[in-house]
Amino acid sequence: WLKTHYPAEFLAGVMTHDPGMYPRRLLLAEARRLGVKLLPIDINASSNEFHVERVNGESAIRMSFVDLKSISETEINRFISGQPYSSLSDFYLRAKPSRRTFERLALIGAFDELAKGSTRGDIQEKVKELNAIKVRPQEDEYSLFSESFIEQMPKGNPEMLTAEKVQNELELLNMDISEHALEKYRPMLEELGVVYANELLDIRNKTNVLVAGIRVATQTPPMRSGKRVVFISLDDGSGCSDATFFDEAQQRCSHLLFNTRMMLIGGKVRRTGAKGVSIMAENAWRLDELWEQWNAKRLGLSA
């Protein structure tokens, strides 16, 4: 009932209070499927919980500081207690972030709203300037600092491309917030005839298909036969497709199954009831390598 009538509140609660029950990416995929907007980490709006905000009359989920790589609970509490911040320099001086956390917050866009009008490149440049200060001044020493240096933002640095933003989010948060990581590959996937997760139920049993997405789960449960079977789930933005790799398929692509984030999988549809469907995998490929080959061919660069 909660999920149906209050999807944003329900998912924000699950993300905050049951972080290990479901992979975070599956919850984000479910939010997108339900039309719930995802709001990035924001230095003045985020906290140690996922919470709901109203945006244009609709409920949206604000991301939490807790998923930022290597951030400490002490830092998070210090950031929250100092909110709101008036500028990047104000945050640097009062919140006292570690150099690494300061840089990572800039990379994922946590200062975009605070430094509105500046590009992500400008913000990164300012963070470098502030991090270069050898001794952080104490509060009673702020006035000794040149106000023009502290407050002036660099100009003329390029805006970060959406693909770069998504890549930074995946590396530093292990989730994609700006847009689904598959978006940049859509033209190639359309040309290849890739089937999306929400279309699989309409496909006949034993039909050859291609599915693609970001790997959100890999399982190798013990089998009675003693042979290893690998189960992989891919999130493509419309839902998750599940693929099963038996011995022969594993021999073709075992090196991809545990270390590749973005994958294309080929195989046959396997119906397991009225609403059950999976892929009997035959092969798999790295999506980034296929993307490079596809672009080279499209631009006439291939031999």
Coordinates of N, CA and C in Angstrom, one line a residue, residues 167-260:
Q167 N 29.7 8.7 -14.9 CA 30.9 7.9 -14.6 C 31.4 8.2 -13.2
N168 N 31.5 9.5 -12.8 CA 31.9 9.9 -11.5 C 31.0 9.3 -10.4
E169 N 29.7 9.4 -10.7 CA 28.7 8.9 -9.7 C 28.9 7.4 -9.5
L170 N 29.1 6.7 -10.6 CA 29.3 5.2 -10.5 C 30.5 4.9 -9.7
E171 N 31.6 5.6 -9.9 CA 32.9 5.4 -9.3 C 32.9 5.8 -7.8
L172 N 32.2 6.9 -7.5 CA 32.3 7.4 -6.1 C 31.0 7.1 -5.2
L173 N 29.9 6.8 -5.9 CA 28.7 6.4 -5.2 C 28.2 5.0 -5.4
N174 N 28.7 4.4 -6.5 CA 28.3 3.1 -6.9 C 26.8 3.2 -7.4
M175 N 26.4 4.3 -7.9 CA 25.0 4.4 -8.5 C 25.0 5.6 -9.4
D176 N 24.1 5.6 -10.3 CA 24.0 6.7 -11.3 C 22.7 7.5 -11.1
I177 N 22.9 8.8 -10.8 CA 21.8 9.7 -10.4 C 21.4 10.6 -11.5
S178 N 22.4 11.2 -12.2 CA 22.1 12.2 -13.2 C 21.2 11.6 -14.3
E179 N 21.6 10.4 -14.7 CA 20.7 9.6 -15.7 C 21.2 8.2 -15.6
H180 N 20.4 7.3 -16.2 CA 20.8 5.9 -16.1 C 22.1 5.7 -17.0
A181 N 23.0 4.9 -16.4 CA 24.3 4.7 -17.1 C 24.2 4.2 -18.5
L182 N 23.1 3.6 -18.8 CA 22.9 3.0 -20.2 C 22.5 4.0 -21.2
E183 N 22.2 5.2 -20.8 CA 21.7 6.2 -21.8 C 22.6 6.5 -22.9
K184 N 23.9 6.7 -22.6 CA 24.8 7.0 -23.7 C 24.9 5.9 -24.8
Y185 N 24.6 4.7 -24.4 CA 24.7 3.6 -25.3 C 23.5 3.3 -26.1
R186 N 22.4 4.0 -25.8 CA 21.1 3.8 -26.4 C 21.1 3.7 -28.0
P187 N 21.8 4.6 -28.7 CA 21.8 4.5 -30.2 C 22.3 3.1 -30.6
M188 N 23.4 2.7 -30.0 CA 24.0 1.4 -30.4 C 23.1 0.3 -30.1
L189 N 22.5 0.3 -28.9 CA 21.6 -0.8 -28.5 C 20.4 -0.9 -29.4
E190 N 19.9 0.3 -29.8 CA 18.7 0.3 -30.7 C 19.1 -0.4 -32.0
E191 N 20.3 -0.1 -32.5 CA 20.8 -0.6 -33.8 C 21.0 -2.2 -33.7
L192 N 21.4 -2.6 -32.5 CA 21.7 -4.0 -32.3 C 20.4 -4.8 -32.0
G193 N 19.3 -4.1 -31.8 CA 18.0 -4.7 -31.5 C 17.9 -5.3 -30.1
V194 N 18.6 -4.6 -29.2 CA 18.5 -5.1 -27.8 C 17.1 -5.0 -27.2
V195 N 16.7 -6.1 -26.5 CA 15.4 -6.1 -25.9 C 15.5 -5.6 -24.4
Y196 N 14.6 -4.8 -24.0 CA 14.7 -4.2 -22.6 C 13.9 -5.2 -21.7
A197 N 14.2 -5.0 -20.4 CA 13.7 -5.9 -19.4 C 12.1 -5.9 -19.4
N198 N 11.5 -4.7 -19.6 CA 10.1 -4.6 -19.6 C 9.4 -5.2 -20.8
E199 N 10.2 -5.6 -21.8 CA 9.7 -6.2 -23.0 C 9.8 -7.7 -23.0
L200 N 10.6 -8.3 -22.1 CA 10.9 -9.7 -22.2 C 9.6 -10.6 -22.1
L201 N 8.7 -10.2 -21.3 CA 7.5 -11.0 -21.1 C 6.7 -11.2 -22.4
D202 N 6.9 -10.3 -23.4 CA 6.2 -10.4 -24.7 C 7.0 -11.2 -25.7
I203 N 8.1 -11.7 -25.3 CA 9.0 -12.5 -26.2 C 8.7 -14.0 -26.1
R204 N 8.6 -14.7 -27.2 CA 8.4 -16.2 -27.1 C 9.5 -16.9 -26.5
N205 N 9.1 -18.1 -25.9 CA 10.1 -19.0 -25.3 C 11.1 -19.4 -26.4
K206 N 12.4 -19.5 -26.0 CA 13.5 -20.0 -26.8 C 13.9 -19.0 -27.9
T207 N 13.4 -17.8 -27.9 CA 13.8 -16.8 -28.9 C 15.2 -16.2 -28.5
N208 N 16.0 -16.1 -29.6 CA 17.3 -15.5 -29.3 C 17.2 -14.0 -29.1
V209 N 17.8 -13.5 -28.0 CA 17.7 -12.1 -27.7 C 19.1 -11.5 -27.2
L210 N 19.2 -10.2 -27.3 CA 20.3 -9.5 -26.6 C 19.7 -8.6 -25.5
V211 N 20.3 -8.7 -24.4 CA 19.9 -7.8 -23.3 C 21.2 -7.0 -22.8
A212 N 21.0 -5.9 -22.3 CA 22.2 -5.1 -21.8 C 21.8 -4.3 -20.5
G213 N 22.8 -3.9 -19.8 CA 22.6 -3.1 -18.6 C 23.8 -3.1 -17.7
I214 N 23.6 -2.5 -16.6 CA 24.6 -2.5 -15.5 C 24.4 -3.7 -14.6
R215 N 25.5 -4.4 -14.3 CA 25.4 -5.6 -13.5 C 25.1 -5.2 -12.1
V216 N 24.0 -5.6 -11.6 CA 23.6 -5.2 -10.2 C 23.7 -6.4 -9.2
A217 N 23.8 -7.6 -9.8 CA 23.9 -8.8 -8.9 C 24.5 -9.9 -9.6
T218 N 25.4 -10.7 -8.9 CA 26.0 -11.9 -9.4 C 26.0 -12.9 -8.3
Q219 N 25.4 -14.1 -8.6 CA 25.3 -15.1 -7.6 C 25.8 -16.5 -8.2
T220 N 26.5 -17.2 -7.3 CA 26.9 -18.6 -7.7 C 26.5 -19.5 -6.5
P221 N 25.2 -19.8 -6.4 CA 24.7 -20.7 -5.3 C 25.2 -22.1 -5.5
P222 N 25.4 -22.9 -4.4 CA 25.8 -24.3 -4.6 C 24.7 -25.1 -5.3
M223 N 25.1 -25.9 -6.2 CA 24.2 -26.7 -7.0 C 24.4 -28.2 -6.6
R224 N 23.3 -29.0 -6.7 CA 23.4 -30.4 -6.4 C 24.3 -31.1 -7.3
S225 N 24.5 -30.7 -8.5 CA 25.4 -31.4 -9.4 C 26.8 -31.1 -9.1
G226 N 27.1 -30.1 -8.3 CA 28.5 -29.7 -8.0 C 29.1 -28.8 -9.1
K227 N 28.4 -28.6 -10.2 CA 28.9 -27.7 -11.2 C 28.5 -26.2 -10.9
R228 N 29.4 -25.3 -11.2 CA 29.1 -23.9 -11.0 C 28.1 -23.3 -12.0
V229 N 27.1 -22.7 -11.5 CA 26.2 -21.9 -12.3 C 26.2 -20.5 -11.9
V230 N 26.3 -19.5 -12.8 CA 26.4 -18.1 -12.5 C 25.1 -17.4 -12.9
F231 N 24.5 -16.7 -12.0 CA 23.3 -16.0 -12.2 C 23.6 -14.5 -12.2
I232 N 23.3 -13.8 -13.2 CA 23.6 -12.3 -13.3 C 22.3 -11.5 -13.6
S233 N 22.2 -10.4 -12.9 CA 21.0 -9.5 -13.1 C 21.6 -8.2 -13.7
L234 N 20.9 -7.7 -14.7 CA 21.3 -6.5 -15.4 C 20.1 -5.5 -15.3
D235 N 20.5 -4.3 -14.9 CA 19.5 -3.2 -14.8 C 19.6 -2.3 -16.0
D236 N 18.5 -2.2 -16.8 CA 18.6 -1.4 -18.0 C 17.8 -0.1 -17.9
G237 N 17.3 0.2 -16.8 CA 16.4 1.4 -16.6 C 15.0 1.1 -16.7
S238 N 14.6 0.1 -17.4 CA 13.2 -0.3 -17.5 C 12.8 -1.4 -16.4
G239 N 13.9 -2.0 -15.9 CA 13.7 -3.1 -15.0 C 15.0 -4.0 -15.0
C240 N 14.9 -5.2 -14.5 CA 16.1 -6.0 -14.4 C 15.8 -7.3 -15.3
S241 N 16.9 -7.7 -16.0 CA 16.8 -9.0 -16.7 C 17.8 -9.9 -16.0
D242 N 17.4 -11.2 -15.9 CA 18.2 -12.2 -15.2 C 18.7 -13.2 -16.2
A243 N 20.0 -13.5 -16.2 CA 20.6 -14.4 -17.1 C 21.4 -15.5 -16.3
T244 N 21.3 -16.7 -16.9 CA 21.9 -17.9 -16.3 C 23.1 -18.4 -17.2
F245 N 24.3 -18.5 -16.6 CA 25.4 -19.0 -17.4 C 25.8 -20.4 -16.9
F246 N 25.6 -21.4 -17.8 CA 26.1 -22.7 -17.5 C 27.5 -22.9 -18.0
D247 N 28.1 -24.1 -17.9 CA 29.5 -24.4 -18.2 C 29.9 -23.8 -19.5
E248 N 29.2 -24.2 -20.6 CA 29.7 -23.8 -21.9 C 29.8 -22.3 -22.1
A249 N 28.7 -21.6 -21.6 CA 28.7 -20.1 -21.7 C 29.8 -19.5 -20.8
Q250 N 30.0 -20.1 -19.7 CA 31.1 -19.6 -18.8 C 32.5 -19.7 -19.4
Q251 N 32.7 -20.8 -20.2 CA 34.0 -20.9 -20.8 C 34.2 -19.8 -21.9
R252 N 33.2 -19.3 -22.5 CA 33.3 -18.3 -23.5 C 33.6 -16.9 -22.9
C253 N 33.1 -16.7 -21.7 CA 33.2 -15.3 -21.2 C 33.3 -15.2 -19.7
S254 N 34.0 -16.2 -19.1 CA 34.1 -16.2 -17.6 C 34.8 -15.0 -17.1
H255 N 35.8 -14.4 -17.8 CA 36.5 -13.3 -17.4 C 35.6 -12.0 -17.3
L256 N 34.4 -12.0 -17.8 CA 33.6 -10.9 -17.8 C 32.6 -10.9 -16.6
L257 N 32.3 -12.1 -16.1 CA 31.1 -12.3 -15.3 C 31.2 -11.6 -13.9
F258 N 32.4 -11.4 -13.4 CA 32.6 -10.9 -12.1 C 33.2 -9.5 -12.0
N259 N 33.8 -9.1 -13.1 CA 34.6 -7.8 -13.0 C 34.1 -6.8 -14.0
T260 N 33.0 -7.0 -14.8 CA 32.5 -6.1 -15.8 C 31.3 -5.4 -15.3

